[in-house]
Amino acid sequence: QVQLVESGGGLVQPGGSLRLSCVVSGSIFRINAVGWYRQAPGKERELVAGITLGGTPTYTNSVKGRFTISSDNAMNTVDLQMNSLKPEDTAVYYCSADVVVVRTFHGINAWGKGTLVTVSS
């Protein structure tokens, strides 16, 4: 079983910063990739930033230069530093991980329950 827990959401004024954290735990042999997604009211879920084992982080165009994804070596903890926040960044932010589980060595995709980010004055 694999669990993802997000934290760090909240209310922030435009121009402010928040740091989200995702902790990945469970019966994991290896974490291959972790992504931060968001879903605003009435919109589809979108990938905001992603990081792969040994790879270069990727970002959606709207957050480039403002958001930074980082992790520990094994990607057990993946953070999303969000600066210069805008009202359009308001959404529920989800963490998702592609992992290989122990015993079976099957690959699975797991999701957290999300954390709400509200950018408003």
XYZ file of N, CA, C and O in Angstrom, residues 19-106:
352
model
N 4.642 27.060 0.566
C 5.447 25.880 0.273
C 4.611 24.650 0.582
O 4.208 24.437 1.732
N 4.348 23.856 -0.439
C 3.611 22.612 -0.271
C 4.595 21.460 -0.112
O 5.681 21.478 -0.698
N 4.186 20.475 0.659
C 5.022 19.305 0.856
C 4.204 18.044 0.622
O 3.031 17.980 1.009
N 4.819 17.056 -0.012
C 4.181 15.767 -0.260
C 5.085 14.678 0.301
O 6.248 14.575 -0.102
N 4.547 13.889 1.205
C 5.295 12.774 1.768
C 4.753 11.472 1.183
O 3.543 11.200 1.279
N 5.628 10.694 0.586
C 5.260 9.425 -0.036
C 5.761 8.297 0.854
O 6.959 8.251 1.186
N 4.883 7.396 1.242
C 5.285 6.321 2.143
C 4.540 5.043 1.798
O 3.591 5.041 1.018
N 5.010 3.950 2.414
C 4.343 2.666 2.211
C 5.310 1.594 1.755
O 6.516 1.701 1.926
N 4.744 0.582 1.132
C 5.537 -0.573 0.693
C 6.164 -0.286 -0.673
O 5.773 -0.829 -1.696
N 7.160 0.553 -0.654
C 7.747 1.093 -1.879
C 9.135 0.556 -2.098
O 9.986 0.639 -1.212
N 9.373 0.033 -3.291
C 10.719 -0.366 -3.679
C 11.470 0.827 -4.263
O 12.631 1.063 -3.958
N 10.771 1.575 -5.125
C 11.383 2.733 -5.765
C 10.303 3.703 -6.223
O 9.252 3.304 -6.683
N 10.584 5.001 -6.059
C 9.714 6.044 -6.581
C 10.318 6.537 -7.889
O 11.459 7.001 -7.910
N 9.575 6.425 -8.967
C 10.104 6.810 -10.277
C 9.826 8.261 -10.644
O 10.610 8.894 -11.345
N 8.702 8.766 -10.210
C 8.334 10.140 -10.572
C 7.283 10.657 -9.607
O 6.469 9.882 -9.092
N 7.323 11.948 -9.380
C 6.312 12.605 -8.556
C 5.872 13.875 -9.261
O 6.699 14.612 -9.809
N 4.581 14.099 -9.253
C 4.056 15.308 -9.869
C 3.121 16.054 -8.946
O 2.427 15.443 -8.132
N 3.116 17.356 -9.069
C 2.130 18.201 -8.410
C 1.104 18.618 -9.462
O 1.469 19.169 -10.509
N -0.147 18.371 -9.169
C -1.253 18.730 -10.040
C -2.151 19.722 -9.298
O -2.080 19.829 -8.070
N -2.990 20.394 -10.046
C -3.982 21.258 -9.410
C -5.286 21.221 -10.193
O -5.301 20.957 -11.401
N -6.358 21.461 -9.459
C -7.670 21.522 -10.084
C -8.431 22.692 -9.499
O -8.733 22.714 -8.299
N -8.711 23.655 -10.354
C -9.491 24.816 -9.954
C -10.968 24.518 -10.177
O -11.317 23.649 -10.985
N -11.845 25.230 -9.482
C -13.288 24.994 -9.654
C -13.709 25.121 -11.110
O -13.382 26.108 -11.776
N -14.399 24.105 -11.601
C -14.898 24.138 -12.969
C -13.873 23.854 -14.034
O -14.178 23.958 -15.231
N -12.663 23.507 -13.634
C -11.599 23.247 -14.610
C -11.067 21.835 -14.457
O -11.266 21.197 -13.427
N -10.379 21.382 -15.495
C -9.778 20.066 -15.449
C -8.497 20.101 -14.619
O -7.852 21.140 -14.474
N -8.152 18.927 -14.096
C -6.907 18.821 -13.351
C -5.737 18.971 -14.319
O -5.749 18.409 -15.413
N -4.712 19.731 -13.908
C -3.556 19.937 -14.762
C -2.270 19.661 -13.992
O -2.201 19.864 -12.777
N -1.261 19.226 -14.735
C 0.053 19.010 -14.148
C 0.747 20.354 -13.994
O 0.891 21.099 -14.966
N 1.173 20.657 -12.792
C 1.851 21.921 -12.505
C 3.362 21.752 -12.608
O 4.054 22.553 -13.241
N 3.876 20.720 -11.962
C 5.323 20.482 -11.950
C 5.566 19.012 -11.703
O 4.792 18.358 -11.003
N 6.649 18.510 -12.269
C 6.971 17.107 -12.090
C 8.460 16.904 -11.946
O 9.266 17.719 -12.411
N 8.804 15.804 -11.301
C 10.209 15.477 -11.123
C 10.354 13.969 -11.226
O 9.517 13.220 -10.732
N 11.407 13.527 -11.918
C 11.660 12.104 -12.074
C 12.987 11.741 -11.434
O 13.825 12.600 -11.179
N 13.156 10.466 -11.181
C 14.380 9.987 -10.550
C 15.557 10.283 -11.470
O 15.667 9.736 -12.559
N 16.417 11.189 -11.053
C 17.580 11.532 -11.846
C 17.315 12.453 -13.016
O 18.213 12.716 -13.817
N 16.083 12.951 -13.124
C 15.730 13.772 -14.270
C 15.623 15.248 -13.944
O 15.810 15.668 -12.804
N 15.311 16.011 -14.971
C 15.168 17.457 -14.834
C 13.721 17.799 -14.509
O 12.809 17.264 -15.148
N 13.491 18.680 -13.556
C 12.115 19.083 -13.253
C 11.440 19.739 -14.453
O 12.101 20.394 -15.269
N 10.136 19.563 -14.550
C 9.365 20.196 -15.606
C 8.236 20.996 -14.983
O 7.762 20.678 -13.886
N 7.825 22.044 -15.702
C 6.795 22.949 -15.204
C 5.831 23.308 -16.323
O 6.237 23.425 -17.485
N 4.571 23.531 -15.954
C 3.657 24.086 -16.918
C 4.019 25.548 -17.130
O 4.569 26.201 -16.236
N 3.734 26.071 -18.319
C 4.210 27.419 -18.675
C 3.758 28.495 -17.697
O 4.506 29.434 -17.404
N 2.561 28.363 -17.180
C 2.006 29.423 -16.341
C 2.714 29.585 -15.003
O 2.523 30.597 -14.321
N 3.522 28.609 -14.600
C 4.193 28.705 -13.304
C 5.706 28.800 -13.429
O 6.398 28.955 -12.418
N 6.226 28.728 -14.632
C 7.675 28.795 -14.823
C 8.221 30.105 -14.286
O 7.677 31.178 -14.529
N 9.303 29.995 -13.521
C 9.901 31.176 -12.921
C 9.293 31.565 -11.594
O 9.842 32.421 -10.887
N 8.164 30.956 -11.242
C 7.516 31.275 -9.965
C 7.492 30.070 -9.017
O 7.594 30.243 -7.798
N 7.343 28.881 -9.567
C 7.262 27.675 -8.749
C 8.546 26.860 -8.914
O 9.142 26.823 -9.998
N 8.943 26.192 -7.843
C 10.103 25.313 -7.885
C 9.766 24.008 -7.189
O 9.309 24.011 -6.031
N 10.001 22.900 -7.888
C 9.793 21.578 -7.297
C 11.142 21.036 -6.847
O 12.155 21.202 -7.540
N 11.153 20.407 -5.690
C 12.397 19.841 -5.176
C 12.084 18.587 -4.380
O 10.936 18.378 -3.946
N 13.111 17.774 -4.159
C 12.874 16.526 -3.418
C 14.148 16.063 -2.752
O 15.250 16.524 -3.061
N 14.000 15.116 -1.827
C 15.157 14.420 -1.296
C 15.605 13.398 -2.347
O 14.964 13.241 -3.389
N 16.702 12.705 -2.079
C 17.275 11.827 -3.109
C 16.319 10.729 -3.557
O 16.265 10.379 -4.734
N 15.582 10.171 -2.640
C 14.686 9.058 -2.976
C 13.292 9.524 -3.353
O 12.435 8.700 -3.672
N 13.072 10.819 -3.327
C 11.766 11.425 -3.616
C 10.693 10.985 -2.624
O 9.516 10.930 -2.964
N 11.077 10.679 -1.396
C 10.082 10.386 -0.377
C 9.341 11.649 0.056
O 8.202 11.586 0.501
N 10.018 12.777 -0.045
C 9.403 14.068 0.229
C 9.644 14.973 -0.967
O 10.792 15.159 -1.378
N 8.570 15.510 -1.513
C 8.665 16.383 -2.674
C 7.949 17.685 -2.346
O 6.761 17.672 -2.001
N 8.679 18.774 -2.431
C 8.124 20.077 -2.090
C 7.846 20.891 -3.343
O 8.500 20.716 -4.375
N 6.883 21.793 -3.212
C 6.591 22.750 -4.278
C 6.616 24.140 -3.656
O 5.711 24.500 -2.899
N 7.658 24.885 -3.960
C 7.763 26.266 -3.494
C 7.045 27.155 -4.493
O 7.388 27.154 -5.683
N 6.071 27.890 -4.015
C 5.257 28.731 -4.893
C 5.442 30.184 -4.491
O 5.083 30.573 -3.379
N 6.002 30.965 -5.389
C 6.239 32.388 -5.153
C 5.406 33.229 -6.114
O 4.908 32.724 -7.122
N 5.286 34.501 -5.799
C 4.546 35.436 -6.652
C 3.179 34.875 -7.023
O 2.776 34.876 -8.194
N 2.481 34.396 -6.038
C 1.203 33.740 -6.296
C 0.170 34.712 -6.844
O 0.144 35.896 -6.482
N -0.673 34.174 -7.720
C -1.722 34.965 -8.372
C -3.082 34.343 -8.040
O -3.168 33.151 -7.727
N -4.138 35.121 -8.125
C -5.466 34.555 -7.865
C -5.767 33.341 -8.741
O -6.455 32.415 -8.280
N -5.246 33.323 -9.945
C -5.507 32.180 -10.829
C -4.757 30.910 -10.409
O -4.958 29.849 -11.006
N -3.905 31.008 -9.407
C -3.260 29.816 -8.853
C -4.160 29.116 -7.830
O -3.817 28.033 -7.345
N -5.267 29.740 -7.513
C -6.193 29.141 -6.552
C -6.716 27.806 -7.071
O -7.233 27.716 -8.185
N -6.559 26.775 -6.269
C -6.953 25.427 -6.681
C -6.690 24.457 -5.539
O -6.033 24.804 -4.554
N -7.193 23.255 -5.700
C -6.762 22.157 -4.847
C -5.532 21.543 -5.508
O -5.571 21.210 -6.698
N -4.462 21.430 -4.753
C -3.206 20.897 -5.265
C -3.050 19.446 -4.794
O -3.176 19.154 -3.594
N -2.772 18.583 -5.756
C -2.631 17.163 -5.485
C -1.214 16.698 -5.811
O -0.591 17.175 -6.756
N -0.772 15.723 -5.058
C 0.501 15.075 -5.311
C 0.209 13.680 -5.880
O -0.703 12.992 -5.401
N 0.980 13.294 -6.886
C 0.833 11.971 -7.481
C 2.203 11.352 -7.677
O 3.162 12.058 -8.028
N 2.294 10.054 -7.458
C 3.581 9.378 -7.588
C 3.448 8.090 -8.391
O 2.461 7.356 -8.247
N 4.434 7.848 -9.228
C 4.572 6.570 -9.927
C 5.627 5.767 -9.175
O 6.788 6.183 -9.117
N 5.215 4.665 -8.600
C 6.136 3.905 -7.746
C 6.155 2.436 -8.153
O 5.222 1.932 -8.787
N 7.245 1.779 -7.776
C 7.356 0.326 -7.882
C 7.218 -0.217 -6.459
O 7.944 0.219 -5.552
N 6.272 -1.123 -6.261
C 6.022 -1.625 -4.902
C 6.869 -2.857 -4.633
O 7.289 -3.566 -5.548
N 7.095 -3.114 -3.360
C 7.897 -4.276 -2.960
C 7.097 -5.557 -3.189
O 5.895 -5.534 -3.421
N 7.759 -6.663 -3.116
C 7.220 -8.028 -3.279
C 6.848 -8.316 -4.733
O 7.410 -9.203 -5.355
N 5.899 -7.584 -5.278
C 5.465 -7.862 -6.656
C 6.292 -7.104 -7.692
O 6.336 -7.496 -8.858
N 6.895 -5.973 -7.269
C 7.635 -5.093 -8.167
C 6.774 -4.576 -9.315
O 7.259 -4.281 -10.407
N 5.478 -4.457 -9.036
C 4.571 -3.843 -9.991
C 4.645 -2.331 -9.871
O 4.898 -1.790 -8.803
